[in-house]
PDB file of C-alpha atoms in Angstrom:
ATOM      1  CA  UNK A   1     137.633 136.768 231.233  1.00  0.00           C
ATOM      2  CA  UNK A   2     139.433 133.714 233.269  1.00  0.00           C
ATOM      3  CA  UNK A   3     141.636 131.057 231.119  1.00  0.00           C
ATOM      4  CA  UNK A   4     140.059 127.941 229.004  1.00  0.00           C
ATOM      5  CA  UNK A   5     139.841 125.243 231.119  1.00  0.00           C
ATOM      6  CA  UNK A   6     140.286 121.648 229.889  1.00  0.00           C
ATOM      7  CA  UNK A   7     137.104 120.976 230.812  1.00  0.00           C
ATOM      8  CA  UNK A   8     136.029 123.446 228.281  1.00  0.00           C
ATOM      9  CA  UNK A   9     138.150 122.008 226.024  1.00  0.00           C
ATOM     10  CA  UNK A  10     136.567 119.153 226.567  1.00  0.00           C
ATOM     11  CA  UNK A  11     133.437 120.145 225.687  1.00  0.00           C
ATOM     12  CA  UNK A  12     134.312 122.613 223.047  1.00  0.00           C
ATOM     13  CA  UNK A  13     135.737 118.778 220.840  1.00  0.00           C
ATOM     14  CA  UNK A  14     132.484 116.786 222.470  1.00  0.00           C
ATOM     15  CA  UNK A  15     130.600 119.754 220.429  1.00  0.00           C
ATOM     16  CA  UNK A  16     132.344 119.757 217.337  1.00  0.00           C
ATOM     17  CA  UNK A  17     132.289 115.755 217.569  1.00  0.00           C
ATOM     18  CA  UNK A  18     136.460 115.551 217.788  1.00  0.00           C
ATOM     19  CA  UNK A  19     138.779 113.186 219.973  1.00  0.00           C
ATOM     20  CA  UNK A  20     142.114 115.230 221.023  1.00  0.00           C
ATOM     21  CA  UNK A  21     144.638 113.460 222.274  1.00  0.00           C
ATOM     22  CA  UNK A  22     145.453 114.538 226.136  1.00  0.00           C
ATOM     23  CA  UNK A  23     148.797 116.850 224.684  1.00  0.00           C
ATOM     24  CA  UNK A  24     146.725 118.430 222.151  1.00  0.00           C
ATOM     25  CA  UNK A  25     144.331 119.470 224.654  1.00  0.00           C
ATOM     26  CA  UNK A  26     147.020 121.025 226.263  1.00  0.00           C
ATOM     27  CA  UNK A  27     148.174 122.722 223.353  1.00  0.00           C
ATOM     28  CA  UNK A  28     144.528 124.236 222.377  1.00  0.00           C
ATOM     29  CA  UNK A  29     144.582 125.606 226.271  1.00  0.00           C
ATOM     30  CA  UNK A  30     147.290 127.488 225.414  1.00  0.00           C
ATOM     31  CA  UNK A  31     146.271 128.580 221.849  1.00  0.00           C
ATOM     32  CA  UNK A  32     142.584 129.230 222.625  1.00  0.00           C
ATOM     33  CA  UNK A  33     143.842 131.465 225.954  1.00  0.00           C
ATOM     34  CA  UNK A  34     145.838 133.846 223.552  1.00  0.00           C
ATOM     35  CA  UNK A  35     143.295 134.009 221.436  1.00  0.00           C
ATOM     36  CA  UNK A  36     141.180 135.016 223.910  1.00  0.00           C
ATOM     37  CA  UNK A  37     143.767 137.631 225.797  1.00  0.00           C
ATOM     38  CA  UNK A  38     143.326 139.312 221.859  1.00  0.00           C
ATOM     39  CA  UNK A  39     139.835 139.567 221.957  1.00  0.00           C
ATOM     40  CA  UNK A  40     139.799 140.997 225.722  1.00  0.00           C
ATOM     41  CA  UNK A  41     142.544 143.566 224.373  1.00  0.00           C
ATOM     42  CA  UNK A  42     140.099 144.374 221.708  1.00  0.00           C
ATOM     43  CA  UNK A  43     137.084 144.499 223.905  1.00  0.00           C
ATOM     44  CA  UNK A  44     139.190 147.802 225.694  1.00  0.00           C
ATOM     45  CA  UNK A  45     139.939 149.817 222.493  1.00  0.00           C
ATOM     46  CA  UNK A  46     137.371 152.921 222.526  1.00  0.00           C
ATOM     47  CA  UNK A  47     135.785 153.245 219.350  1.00  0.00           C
ATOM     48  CA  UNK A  48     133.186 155.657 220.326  1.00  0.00           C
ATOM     49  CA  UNK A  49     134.072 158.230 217.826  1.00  0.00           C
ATOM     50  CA  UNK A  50     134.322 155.464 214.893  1.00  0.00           C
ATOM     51  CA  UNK A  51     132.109 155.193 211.925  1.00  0.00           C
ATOM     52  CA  UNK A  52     131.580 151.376 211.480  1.00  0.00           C
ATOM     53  CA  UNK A  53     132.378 150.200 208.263  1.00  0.00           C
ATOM     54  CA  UNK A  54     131.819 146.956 206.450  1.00  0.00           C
ATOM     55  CA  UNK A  55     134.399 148.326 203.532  1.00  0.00           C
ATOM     56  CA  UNK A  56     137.486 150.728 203.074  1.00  0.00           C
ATOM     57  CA  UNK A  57     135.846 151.188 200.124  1.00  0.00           C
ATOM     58  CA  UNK A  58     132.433 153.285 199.569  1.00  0.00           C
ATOM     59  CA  UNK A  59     130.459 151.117 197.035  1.00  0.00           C
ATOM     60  CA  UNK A  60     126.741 151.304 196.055  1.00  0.00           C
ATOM     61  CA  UNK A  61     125.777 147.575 195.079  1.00  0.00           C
ATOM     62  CA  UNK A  62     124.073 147.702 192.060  1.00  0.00           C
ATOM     63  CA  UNK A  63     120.477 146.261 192.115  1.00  0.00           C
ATOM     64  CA  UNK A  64     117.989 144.763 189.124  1.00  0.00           C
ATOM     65  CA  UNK A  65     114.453 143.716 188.717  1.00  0.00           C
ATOM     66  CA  UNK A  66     113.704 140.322 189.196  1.00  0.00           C
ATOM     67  CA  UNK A  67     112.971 138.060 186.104  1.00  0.00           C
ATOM     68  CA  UNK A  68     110.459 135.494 186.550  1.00  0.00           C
ATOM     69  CA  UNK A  69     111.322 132.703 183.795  1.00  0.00           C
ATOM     70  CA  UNK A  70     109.950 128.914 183.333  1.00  0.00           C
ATOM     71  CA  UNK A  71     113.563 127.940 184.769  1.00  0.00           C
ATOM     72  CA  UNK A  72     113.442 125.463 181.321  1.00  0.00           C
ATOM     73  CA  UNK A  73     116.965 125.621 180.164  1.00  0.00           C
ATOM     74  CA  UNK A  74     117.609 121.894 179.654  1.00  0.00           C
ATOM     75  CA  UNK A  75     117.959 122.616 175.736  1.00  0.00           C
ATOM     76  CA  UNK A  76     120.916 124.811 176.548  1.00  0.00           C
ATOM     77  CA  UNK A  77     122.251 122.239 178.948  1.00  0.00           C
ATOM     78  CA  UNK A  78     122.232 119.459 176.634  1.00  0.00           C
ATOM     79  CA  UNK A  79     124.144 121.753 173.572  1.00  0.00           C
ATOM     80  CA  UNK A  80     126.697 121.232 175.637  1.00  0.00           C
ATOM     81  CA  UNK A  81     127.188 117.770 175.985  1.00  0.00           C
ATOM     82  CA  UNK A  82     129.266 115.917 173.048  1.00  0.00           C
ATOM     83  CA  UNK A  83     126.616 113.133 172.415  1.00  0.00           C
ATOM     84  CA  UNK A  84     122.700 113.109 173.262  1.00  0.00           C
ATOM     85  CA  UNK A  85     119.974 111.508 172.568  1.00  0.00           C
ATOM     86  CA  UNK A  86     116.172 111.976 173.388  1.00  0.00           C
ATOM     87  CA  UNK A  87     116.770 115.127 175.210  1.00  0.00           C
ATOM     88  CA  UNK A  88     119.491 113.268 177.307  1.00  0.00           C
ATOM     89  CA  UNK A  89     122.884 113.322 177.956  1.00  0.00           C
ATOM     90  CA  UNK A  90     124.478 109.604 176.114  1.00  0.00           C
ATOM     91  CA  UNK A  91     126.975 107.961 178.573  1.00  0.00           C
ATOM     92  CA  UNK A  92     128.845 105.188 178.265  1.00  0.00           C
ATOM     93  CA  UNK A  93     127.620 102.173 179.283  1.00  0.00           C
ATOM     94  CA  UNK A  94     129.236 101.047 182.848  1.00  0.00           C
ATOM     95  CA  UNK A  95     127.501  98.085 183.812  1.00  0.00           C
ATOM     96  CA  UNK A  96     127.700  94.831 181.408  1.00  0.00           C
TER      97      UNK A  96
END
């Protein structure tokens, strides 16, 4: 792969909708080309004989059967509140 170019830079901050200043573009060109001399060293390890893994550790995830409920928990929302009224939560008043 060939080095970042400031005029990928350039586009790379008009994408994510930054300004850089001119020396931090020269910084990222430097910091963005190591990072991508890593992933081009990665890119040669052979990992033909490898089991991918998402985890070092072998774990079933446990599953359940969907509920199907009204979704009406307001009553034990509102327990929670320290003062109610009508099925409400009581604030104090902010505007006079």
């Amino acid at each position: 792969m060939s080095e970042i170019s400031l005029n990928e830079i350039q586009k790379i901050s008009k994408l994510a909708r930054i300004r850089l200043e001119e020396h931090e573009k020269d910084h990222l060109i430097g910091q963005l080309g190591s990072i991508k001399k890593m992933i081009d060293l990665l890119k040669t390890l052979n990992t033909d004989n490898i089991i991918p893994t998402v985890s070092v550790i072998h774990q079933d995830l446990p599953l359940r059967e969907d509920e199907v409920t009204d979704g009406n928990r307001s009553p034990d929302i509102i327990s929670n509140s320290p003062k109610q009224e009508f099925d409400c939560f009581a604030v104090p008043k902010v505007i006079e």
